[in-house]
Structures are given as C-alpha cells and as structure tokens.
Short mmCIF file of N, CA and C and ligand atoms in Angstrom, two decimals:
data_model
loop_
_atom_site.label_atom_id
_atom_site.label_comp_id
_atom_site.label_asym_id
_atom_site.label_seq_id
_atom_site.Cartn_x
_atom_site.Cartn_y
_atom_site.Cartn_z
N MET A 7 105.87 157.87 61.27
CA MET A 7 103.77 157.26 61.49
C MET A 7 104.05 157.02 62.54
N ALA A 8 102.39 157.88 63.43
CA ALA A 8 102.38 157.30 64.43
C ALA A 8 102.11 155.29 64.84
N SER A 9 102.27 154.44 65.46
CA SER A 9 102.32 153.55 66.10
C SER A 9 100.93 153.71 66.21
N ALA A 10 100.12 154.72 66.35
CA ALA A 10 98.94 154.03 66.91
C ALA A 10 97.63 154.17 65.64
N ASN A 11 99.48 154.15 64.69
CA ASN A 11 98.11 154.47 63.17
C ASN A 11 98.38 153.22 62.69
N LYS A 12 99.44 152.26 62.68
CA LYS A 12 100.05 151.39 62.10
C LYS A 12 99.83 149.81 61.36
N ASN A 13 99.22 149.67 60.45
CA ASN A 13 99.49 148.30 60.70
C ASN A 13 100.78 147.26 60.60
N LEU A 14 100.73 146.51 61.64
CA LEU A 14 102.29 146.07 62.27
C LEU A 14 101.85 144.52 60.55
N SER A 15 101.20 144.05 60.62
CA SER A 15 101.29 143.66 59.31
C SER A 15 102.06 143.87 58.09
N LYS A 16 101.11 145.25 57.72
CA LYS A 16 101.65 145.33 56.28
C LYS A 16 102.60 145.93 55.61
N TYR A 17 103.20 145.85 54.79
CA TYR A 17 104.63 146.10 53.92
C TYR A 17 105.11 145.53 53.14
N ASP A 18 105.36 146.18 52.33
CA ASP A 18 106.12 146.56 50.68
C ASP A 18 107.11 144.92 50.31
N SER A 19 105.76 143.13 50.22
CA SER A 19 106.77 141.92 50.07
C SER A 19 108.21 142.44 48.46
N SER A 20 108.02 143.43 47.95
CA SER A 20 108.96 143.67 47.18
C SER A 20 110.55 144.09 48.07
N MET A 21 110.37 144.47 48.71
CA MET A 21 112.15 144.74 49.61
C MET A 21 112.26 143.72 50.93
N VAL A 22 111.56 142.65 50.26
CA VAL A 22 111.96 141.24 51.69
C VAL A 22 113.48 140.85 50.64
N PRO A 23 114.14 140.33 51.77
CA PRO A 23 115.69 139.28 51.33
C PRO A 23 114.70 138.10 51.32
N ASN A 24 114.63 136.79 50.07
CA ASN A 24 114.18 135.93 50.02
C ASN A 24 115.63 134.59 51.44
N GLY A 25 114.68 134.13 52.05
CA GLY A 25 115.36 133.64 53.40
C GLY A 25 115.84 132.30 53.27
N THR A 26 115.81 131.46 51.59
CA THR A 26 116.28 130.34 51.93
C THR A 26 117.24 129.71 52.94
N SER A 27 118.84 130.72 52.89
CA SER A 27 119.47 130.13 53.75
C SER A 27 119.86 130.48 54.93
N PHE A 28 118.57 131.31 55.18
CA PHE A 28 118.88 132.30 56.62
C PHE A 28 117.85 130.76 57.69
N ARG A 29 118.62 131.17 58.87
CA ARG A 29 118.63 130.41 60.19
C ARG A 29 118.56 131.33 61.01
N ILE A 30 117.25 131.20 61.40
CA ILE A 30 116.73 131.89 62.54
C ILE A 30 116.29 131.75 64.53
N CYS A 31 116.01 132.38 65.45
CA CYS A 31 116.00 131.81 66.13
C CYS A 31 115.26 133.41 66.92
N LEU A 32 114.60 132.26 67.26
CA LEU A 32 112.24 132.77 67.59
C LEU A 32 112.84 132.39 69.43
N ILE A 33 112.76 133.31 70.89
CA ILE A 33 113.16 133.44 72.10
C ILE A 33 111.34 133.67 72.87
N VAL A 34 110.86 132.56 73.08
CA VAL A 34 109.14 133.02 73.71
C VAL A 34 108.49 133.47 74.99
N SER A 35 108.99 134.44 75.23
CA SER A 35 108.05 134.77 76.92
C SER A 35 107.02 133.31 77.56
N GLU A 36 107.11 133.16 78.91
CA GLU A 36 106.08 132.53 78.89
C GLU A 36 104.34 133.64 79.21
N TRP A 37 105.50 134.09 80.14
CA TRP A 37 104.20 135.25 80.70
C TRP A 37 103.68 136.12 79.62
N ASN A 38 102.48 135.81 79.74
CA ASN A 38 101.21 136.40 79.08
C ASN A 38 101.03 135.56 77.34
N HIS A 39 101.32 134.24 77.93
CA HIS A 39 101.45 132.87 76.14
C HIS A 39 100.38 133.19 75.55
N GLU A 40 99.05 133.24 76.10
CA GLU A 40 98.12 133.60 75.19
C GLU A 40 99.24 134.81 73.98
N ILE A 41 98.75 135.87 74.29
CA ILE A 41 99.60 136.83 73.82
C ILE A 41 100.78 136.79 72.80
N THR A 42 101.94 136.00 73.62
CA THR A 42 103.18 135.88 72.78
C THR A 42 103.02 134.71 72.19
N ASN A 43 101.88 133.79 71.76
CA ASN A 43 101.97 133.17 71.09
C ASN A 43 101.60 132.95 70.07
N ARG A 44 100.57 134.41 70.17
CA ARG A 44 100.47 134.58 68.73
C ARG A 44 101.97 135.44 67.47
N LEU A 45 102.18 136.00 69.13
CA LEU A 45 103.31 136.70 68.11
C LEU A 45 103.93 135.52 67.34
N TYR A 46 104.64 134.37 67.66
CA TYR A 46 105.37 133.42 67.22
C TYR A 46 104.62 132.86 66.05
N ILE A 47 103.39 133.18 66.26
CA ILE A 47 101.89 132.51 65.30
C ILE A 47 103.16 133.35 64.07
N GLY A 48 102.82 134.58 63.70
CA GLY A 48 102.85 135.60 63.07
C GLY A 48 104.02 135.61 62.81
N ALA A 49 105.16 135.22 63.38
CA ALA A 49 106.84 136.01 63.12
C ALA A 49 107.37 134.45 62.50
N GLN A 50 106.90 133.24 62.69
CA GLN A 50 106.12 131.55 62.11
C GLN A 50 105.86 131.93 60.00
N LYS A 51 104.94 132.16 60.56
CA LYS A 51 104.17 132.05 58.80
C LYS A 51 104.80 133.20 58.03
N THR A 52 105.32 134.35 59.20
CA THR A 52 105.80 135.29 57.55
C THR A 52 107.24 134.55 57.64
N LEU A 53 107.85 133.91 58.37
CA LEU A 53 108.98 133.65 57.77
C LEU A 53 109.05 132.38 56.38
N LEU A 54 107.75 131.85 56.81
CA LEU A 54 107.69 130.57 56.13
C LEU A 54 107.64 130.85 54.81
N LYS A 55 106.39 132.28 54.57
CA LYS A 55 106.31 132.80 53.45
C LYS A 55 107.88 133.47 52.56
N HIS A 56 108.30 133.96 53.73
CA HIS A 56 109.81 133.90 52.51
C HIS A 56 110.98 133.25 52.67
N ASN A 57 110.09 132.23 52.54
CA ASN A 57 110.88 130.53 52.80
C ASN A 57 112.15 130.10 53.39
N VAL A 58 111.83 130.84 54.29
CA VAL A 58 112.91 130.44 55.75
C VAL A 58 112.05 129.49 55.78
N LEU A 59 113.18 128.04 55.69
CA LEU A 59 112.93 126.48 56.17
C LEU A 59 112.47 126.57 57.06
N PRO A 60 111.81 125.42 57.27
CA PRO A 60 110.55 125.12 59.02
C PRO A 60 112.04 124.65 60.02
N GLU A 61 112.58 123.77 59.57
CA GLU A 61 113.65 123.26 60.23
C GLU A 61 115.04 124.28 60.83
N ASN A 62 115.20 125.21 59.78
CA ASN A 62 115.84 126.97 60.16
C ASN A 62 115.16 127.62 61.32
N ILE A 63 114.28 127.40 61.92
CA ILE A 63 113.07 128.52 61.94
C ILE A 63 112.68 127.46 64.13
N VAL A 64 114.18 128.18 65.03
CA VAL A 64 113.57 127.40 66.11
C VAL A 64 113.45 127.79 66.91
N LYS A 65 112.42 127.22 67.70
CA LYS A 65 111.62 128.44 69.83
C LYS A 65 112.45 128.11 70.98
N ILE A 66 112.82 128.79 71.49
CA ILE A 66 112.84 128.62 72.55
C ILE A 66 112.11 129.30 73.38
N HIS A 67 112.08 128.73 74.63
CA HIS A 67 110.88 128.80 75.75
C HIS A 67 111.59 130.02 76.84
N VAL A 68 111.78 131.45 77.64
CA VAL A 68 112.10 131.24 79.06
C VAL A 68 111.58 132.55 79.44
N PRO A 69 111.09 132.03 81.03
CA PRO A 69 109.62 132.54 81.91
C PRO A 69 109.12 133.91 81.56
N GLY A 70 110.10 134.66 81.73
CA GLY A 70 109.56 136.51 82.08
C GLY A 70 110.01 136.60 80.73
N SER A 71 109.41 138.23 79.95
CA SER A 71 109.94 139.28 79.38
C SER A 71 112.08 139.42 79.86
N PHE A 72 111.93 139.11 81.26
CA PHE A 72 112.67 139.79 81.31
C PHE A 72 113.98 138.95 80.73
N GLU A 73 113.95 137.20 81.12
CA GLU A 73 114.48 136.44 81.18
C GLU A 73 114.75 136.81 79.34
N LEU A 74 114.36 137.54 78.75
CA LEU A 74 114.82 137.31 76.75
C LEU A 74 115.84 137.71 77.31
N ILE A 75 116.74 138.25 77.84
CA ILE A 75 117.98 139.18 77.75
C ILE A 75 118.56 137.47 77.68
N TYR A 76 119.22 137.45 78.19
CA TYR A 76 119.75 136.04 77.87
C TYR A 76 119.22 135.03 78.09
N GLY A 77 118.52 134.57 77.35
CA GLY A 77 117.74 133.36 76.20
C GLY A 77 118.83 134.15 75.21
N ALA A 78 118.54 135.72 74.96
CA ALA A 78 118.81 136.05 73.47
C ALA A 78 120.72 136.16 73.65
N SER A 79 121.02 136.26 74.81
CA SER A 79 122.50 136.73 74.80
C SER A 79 122.76 135.17 74.32
N LYS A 80 122.25 134.18 75.04
CA LYS A 80 122.88 132.61 74.41
C LYS A 80 123.02 132.06 72.89
N ALA A 81 121.54 132.85 72.79
CA ALA A 81 121.21 132.62 71.24
C ALA A 81 123.02 132.94 69.99
N GLN A 82 123.25 134.17 71.01
CA GLN A 82 124.38 134.87 69.80
C GLN A 82 125.48 133.84 70.25
N THR A 83 125.71 133.32 70.92
CA THR A 83 126.88 132.18 70.30
C THR A 83 126.19 130.99 69.75
N GLN A 84 125.68 130.58 69.08
CA GLN A 84 124.80 130.10 68.75
C GLN A 84 124.78 130.48 67.42
N ASN A 85 124.74 129.53 65.82
CA ASN A 85 124.28 130.03 65.06
C ASN A 85 123.42 129.79 64.11
N PHE A 86 123.06 131.79 64.53
CA PHE A 86 121.94 131.81 64.57
C PHE A 86 122.26 133.36 63.69
N ASP A 87 121.35 133.36 62.28
CA ASP A 87 121.77 134.93 61.46
C ASP A 87 121.09 136.04 62.34
N ALA A 88 120.10 135.55 63.03
CA ALA A 88 119.14 136.24 63.89
C ALA A 88 118.11 136.20 64.68
N ILE A 89 117.83 136.92 65.29
CA ILE A 89 117.61 136.28 66.97
C ILE A 89 116.10 137.05 67.04
N ILE A 90 115.51 136.90 67.41
CA ILE A 90 113.18 137.45 67.19
C ILE A 90 113.13 137.52 69.06
N VAL A 91 113.37 138.70 70.09
CA VAL A 91 112.48 137.88 71.26
C VAL A 91 111.00 138.70 70.94
N MET A 92 110.57 137.69 71.43
CA MET A 92 108.83 137.56 72.34
C MET A 92 108.61 138.15 73.19
N GLY A 93 108.11 139.26 73.28
CA GLY A 93 107.45 139.47 75.09
C GLY A 93 106.29 140.01 75.13
N CYS A 94 105.65 140.06 75.84
CA CYS A 94 104.48 140.91 76.44
C CYS A 94 104.20 141.23 78.05
N ILE A 95 104.55 142.96 77.88
CA ILE A 95 104.51 143.53 79.43
C ILE A 95 103.09 144.59 79.01
N ILE A 96 102.62 144.08 80.30
CA ILE A 96 101.73 145.03 80.24
C ILE A 96 101.82 145.93 81.59
N LYS A 97 101.26 146.81 82.00
CA LYS A 97 100.96 147.44 83.22
C LYS A 97 99.96 147.12 83.75
N GLY A 98 100.71 147.35 85.55
CA GLY A 98 99.41 147.03 86.11
C GLY A 98 99.80 147.91 87.41
N GLU A 99 99.35 147.42 88.79
CA GLU A 99 99.62 148.37 89.87
C GLU A 99 100.64 149.00 90.83
N THR A 100 102.10 148.39 90.11
CA THR A 100 103.12 148.45 90.50
C THR A 100 104.06 148.64 89.60
N ARG A 101 105.62 149.51 89.83
CA ARG A 101 106.16 149.36 88.41
C ARG A 101 106.92 148.92 88.10
N HIS A 102 106.80 147.56 88.46
CA HIS A 102 107.12 146.43 87.60
C HIS A 102 107.42 146.51 86.27
N PHE A 103 106.14 147.37 85.54
CA PHE A 103 106.12 147.53 84.47
C PHE A 103 107.71 148.47 83.95
N GLU A 104 107.90 149.55 84.85
CA GLU A 104 108.45 150.19 84.02
C GLU A 104 109.91 149.53 84.13
N PHE A 105 110.25 148.90 84.88
CA PHE A 105 111.91 148.08 85.26
C PHE A 105 112.19 147.30 84.40
N ILE A 106 111.10 146.35 84.10
CA ILE A 106 111.27 145.44 83.59
C ILE A 106 110.91 145.75 81.88
N ALA A 107 110.18 146.62 81.73
CA ALA A 107 110.72 147.14 79.92
C ALA A 107 111.76 148.04 79.17
N ASN A 108 112.44 147.94 81.02
CA ASN A 108 113.18 149.28 80.33
C ASN A 108 114.00 148.53 80.39
N ALA A 109 114.85 147.56 81.28
CA ALA A 109 116.11 146.80 80.83
C ALA A 109 116.00 145.79 79.97
N VAL A 110 114.74 145.12 79.98
CA VAL A 110 114.33 144.77 78.81
C VAL A 110 115.53 145.64 77.26
N ALA A 111 114.51 146.60 77.04
CA ALA A 111 114.89 147.24 76.08
C ALA A 111 116.39 147.55 75.78
N GLN A 112 117.19 148.25 77.75
CA GLN A 112 118.80 148.20 77.29
C GLN A 112 119.71 147.66 77.15
N GLY A 113 118.56 145.82 77.80
CA GLY A 113 119.43 145.06 77.91
C GLY A 113 119.76 143.93 76.32
N ILE A 114 118.13 144.54 74.94
CA ILE A 114 118.26 144.03 73.88
C ILE A 114 119.60 145.14 73.13
N LYS A 115 119.05 146.35 73.45
CA LYS A 115 120.16 147.18 72.71
C LYS A 115 121.92 146.95 73.27
N ASP A 116 121.35 146.19 74.24
CA ASP A 116 123.28 146.14 74.85
C ASP A 116 123.86 144.94 73.06
N LEU A 117 122.68 144.05 73.39
CA LEU A 117 123.33 143.11 72.80
C LEU A 117 122.90 142.92 70.91
N ASN A 118 122.76 144.31 70.40
CA ASN A 118 122.55 145.04 69.81
C ASN A 118 123.96 145.23 69.07
N VAL A 119 123.94 146.11 69.90
CA VAL A 119 125.09 146.69 69.83
C VAL A 119 126.92 145.93 69.98
N ASN A 120 126.63 145.24 71.13
CA ASN A 120 127.93 143.99 71.02
C ASN A 120 127.98 142.98 70.80
N GLY A 121 127.18 142.38 70.44
CA GLY A 121 126.80 140.38 69.75
C GLY A 121 126.93 140.17 68.47
N LYS A 122 127.33 138.94 68.20
CA LYS A 122 127.14 138.93 66.49
C LYS A 122 126.38 139.03 65.14
N SER A 123 125.19 138.58 66.16
CA SER A 123 123.90 138.69 64.88
C SER A 123 122.75 139.94 66.35
N PRO A 124 121.76 140.60 64.74
CA PRO A 124 120.77 141.25 65.82
C PRO A 124 119.62 140.60 66.42
N VAL A 125 119.19 141.24 67.71
CA VAL A 125 118.53 141.15 68.40
C VAL A 125 117.46 141.70 67.97
N ILE A 126 116.25 141.71 67.32
CA ILE A 126 115.24 141.73 66.78
C ILE A 126 114.57 141.74 68.23
N PHE A 127 113.69 143.29 68.70
CA PHE A 127 112.57 143.08 69.50
C PHE A 127 111.32 143.37 69.26
N CYS A 128 110.73 142.05 69.46
CA CYS A 128 109.14 141.26 69.98
C CYS A 128 108.49 141.95 71.01
N VAL A 129 108.45 142.59 71.74
CA VAL A 129 107.91 143.40 73.08
C VAL A 129 107.20 144.18 72.60
N LEU A 130 105.69 143.41 73.65
CA LEU A 130 104.49 145.45 73.31
C LEU A 130 104.90 144.76 75.50
N THR A 131 104.38 146.25 75.03
CA THR A 131 103.83 147.23 76.26
C THR A 131 103.13 147.47 75.85
N ASP A 132 102.27 147.20 76.67
CA ASP A 132 99.68 148.23 76.75
C ASP A 132 100.03 148.57 78.17
N ASP A 133 99.01 148.98 78.05
CA ASP A 133 98.40 149.45 78.83
C ASP A 133 97.94 148.94 79.51
N ASN A 134 96.88 147.67 78.36
CA ASN A 134 95.89 146.44 78.82
C ASN A 134 96.42 145.41 78.44
N ILE A 135 95.27 143.82 78.45
CA ILE A 135 95.59 143.24 77.78
C ILE A 135 95.11 143.54 76.08
N GLU A 136 94.26 143.81 76.40
CA GLU A 136 92.98 144.35 74.78
C GLU A 136 94.01 145.22 73.58
N GLN A 137 95.39 145.98 74.82
CA GLN A 137 95.56 146.22 73.67
C GLN A 137 96.57 145.48 72.90
N SER A 138 97.21 144.15 73.44
CA SER A 138 97.83 143.30 73.63
C SER A 138 97.76 142.74 71.97
N PHE A 139 96.44 142.47 72.70
CA PHE A 139 95.50 141.41 71.55
C PHE A 139 95.52 142.29 70.35
N GLN A 140 94.86 143.51 70.02
CA GLN A 140 95.15 144.39 68.60
C GLN A 140 96.34 144.54 68.23
N ARG A 141 97.43 144.59 69.19
CA ARG A 141 99.12 144.40 68.65
C ARG A 141 99.20 143.22 68.30
N SER A 142 98.52 141.43 68.26
CA SER A 142 99.05 140.78 68.22
C SER A 142 98.08 139.69 67.02
N GLY A 143 97.83 140.21 65.81
CA GLY A 143 97.07 139.66 65.67
C GLY A 143 95.02 140.91 65.30
N GLY A 144 95.15 141.55 66.21
CA GLY A 144 94.01 142.45 66.15
C GLY A 144 94.44 143.09 64.74
N LYS A 145 93.45 144.47 64.96
CA LYS A 145 93.03 145.69 64.52
C LYS A 145 94.43 145.69 63.65
N MET A 146 94.65 146.06 64.51
CA MET A 146 96.94 147.11 64.40
C MET A 146 97.41 145.72 63.98
N GLY A 147 96.95 144.44 64.00
CA GLY A 147 97.68 143.49 63.05
C GLY A 147 98.57 143.15 64.00
N ASN A 148 100.12 142.53 63.54
CA ASN A 148 100.67 141.83 64.24
C ASN A 148 101.64 142.32 64.07
N LYS A 149 102.77 141.75 65.70
CA LYS A 149 103.88 142.57 65.58
C LYS A 149 105.00 141.57 65.20
N GLY A 150 104.45 140.48 65.52
CA GLY A 150 105.38 139.67 65.25
C GLY A 150 105.92 139.81 63.27
N VAL A 151 104.69 139.84 62.39
CA VAL A 151 105.09 139.96 61.05
C VAL A 151 105.80 140.68 61.30
N GLU A 152 105.84 142.08 61.54
CA GLU A 152 107.18 143.11 61.45
C GLU A 152 108.18 143.19 61.90
N SER A 153 108.36 141.79 62.90
CA SER A 153 109.04 141.57 63.43
C SER A 153 110.14 140.32 62.73
N ALA A 154 109.28 139.71 61.95
CA ALA A 154 110.21 138.96 60.70
C ALA A 154 110.55 139.27 59.72
N ILE A 155 109.74 140.33 59.32
CA ILE A 155 109.93 140.07 58.15
C ILE A 155 111.97 141.61 59.00
N THR A 156 110.94 142.65 58.96
CA THR A 156 112.56 143.43 60.50
C THR A 156 114.16 142.11 60.33
N ALA A 157 113.12 141.07 60.52
CA ALA A 157 114.84 140.30 60.75
C ALA A 157 115.41 139.70 58.94
N LEU A 158 114.96 139.59 59.01
CA LEU A 158 115.40 138.87 57.49
C LEU A 158 116.19 140.05 56.54
N LYS A 159 115.11 141.48 56.13
CA LYS A 159 115.92 142.74 56.48
C LYS A 159 117.63 143.44 57.34
N MET A 160 117.27 143.16 57.98
CA MET A 160 118.66 143.19 58.97
C MET A 160 119.58 141.35 58.50
N ILE A 161 119.01 140.71 58.73
CA ILE A 161 120.12 139.55 57.89
C ILE A 161 121.16 140.14 57.11
N SER A 162 120.26 140.53 55.53
CA SER A 162 121.20 140.96 54.84
C SER A 162 121.96 142.34 54.47
N ILE A 163 121.78 143.22 55.32
CA ILE A 163 123.02 144.50 55.79
C ILE A 163 123.61 144.00 55.59
C1 LIG B 24 107.22 139.76 87.64
C2 LIG B 24 106.35 140.08 86.18
C3 LIG B 24 105.63 140.84 85.91
C4 LIG B 24 104.84 141.81 87.22
N1 LIG B 24 105.22 141.73 85.33
C5 LIG B 24 105.19 141.06 83.56
C6 LIG B 24 104.81 141.32 82.40
O1 LIG B 24 103.51 141.63 82.11
N2 LIG B 24 105.38 140.95 81.20
C7 LIG B 24 105.88 139.91 81.66
O2 LIG B 24 107.02 139.79 80.61
N3 LIG B 24 106.99 139.78 82.54
C8 LIG B 24 105.95 139.44 83.69
N4 LIG B 24 106.88 139.58 84.73
C9 LIG B 24 108.05 138.45 84.60
C10 LIG B 24 109.39 138.56 85.16
O3 LIG B 24 109.39 139.11 83.39
C11 LIG B 24 110.90 137.82 84.75
O4 LIG B 24 110.21 137.28 84.72
C12 LIG B 24 110.50 137.35 86.82
O5 LIG B 24 110.83 139.26 87.04
C13 LIG B 24 111.91 136.82 87.18
O6 LIG B 24 112.97 137.18 87.02
#
C-alpha cells in the first residue's frame, strides 16, 4: 500500500507485544517542534497504552533532525531496548532538504546495522507543513503511533 493511502495510527492490537519490561528512548528534534511534539505525544500515548511504564519512557531533545543521528548513537550506549528518533524535515527553497533527509536516513540505517538496539525512524519528510500536520495526528493518522508500535515489535524480535 502506498503511504499516501495509509492511516499511520491504525494497527492490529493483537499483534503488539506487551511493553511492561521495556525501556525506550524518544529523541525529539526541536526544528518544527509543533509537529515533532505531536509525534512525541502520539508515541508516548501508544507506549503507555501497551503497558510501557512512564518512568521507562525517556525523552531527549536535539536541535534539528541532523542531530538525531548523534543523539541515537549516544542512546545506543545506554540501557534502552529501543530508540525512536522524531523529526520533521520540510522542503524549502534550497537543497538542504535532500542533504539532511538523506544524511539522517543513512545515519540511522548505519546505527541499525552496527548498534545493539533498534533505532526507529519517525522522521517526516514533507513538501509543506500542512502535509506534516496530516501525518502527525491529522487525516493520515500519526507517525508517532506507528513508530511506537514498530519499536514494541522490534524489541520482541
Ligand atoms: C538547517 C535546517 C533546515 C533548513 N531545515 C530543517 C528542517 O526542515 N527540519 C529539521 O529538523 N532541521 C532542519 N534544519 C536543521 C538541521 O537539521 C541541523 O539542526 C542544522 O543544520 C545544524 O546542524
């Protein structure tokens, strides 16, 4: 299914592992914080719903999406079962968008190949802020919810 048709908040609860014993780090970019905060709230509520303890959900801020890579690499040295990186990269008038989006995707991929805990990619890459609102709790659902479910499933692999 193309992501254009997917509601990011819909999932089958019966397929989601119980999170009681899990410890999860959420790294949140301050760029476009009105969006990244919505992603964070979606993920936090979903983790709590699946029994992750509040004290086992740790939030860390980084300045921008580019810094998510370093933040996640530091978090991989800590005692987390999974890490979720949350960012919102909006296409501008320069090529910054491509450089940042590609670097973050590659950097997070490398951490998944080499690190000890899974790093879940909750980074919106949109043409405009309106699209980002739709994917962070609007008509397309919330990518924060999807990323929380992905984290719970990856821990259990
Ligand atoms: C510089 C920049 C630009 C132009 N756009 C975004 C964006 O849309 N989303 C985002 O998360 N960060 C952006 N940044 C900031 C970079 O990610 C980074 O924080 C700076 O280049 C400093 O390294």
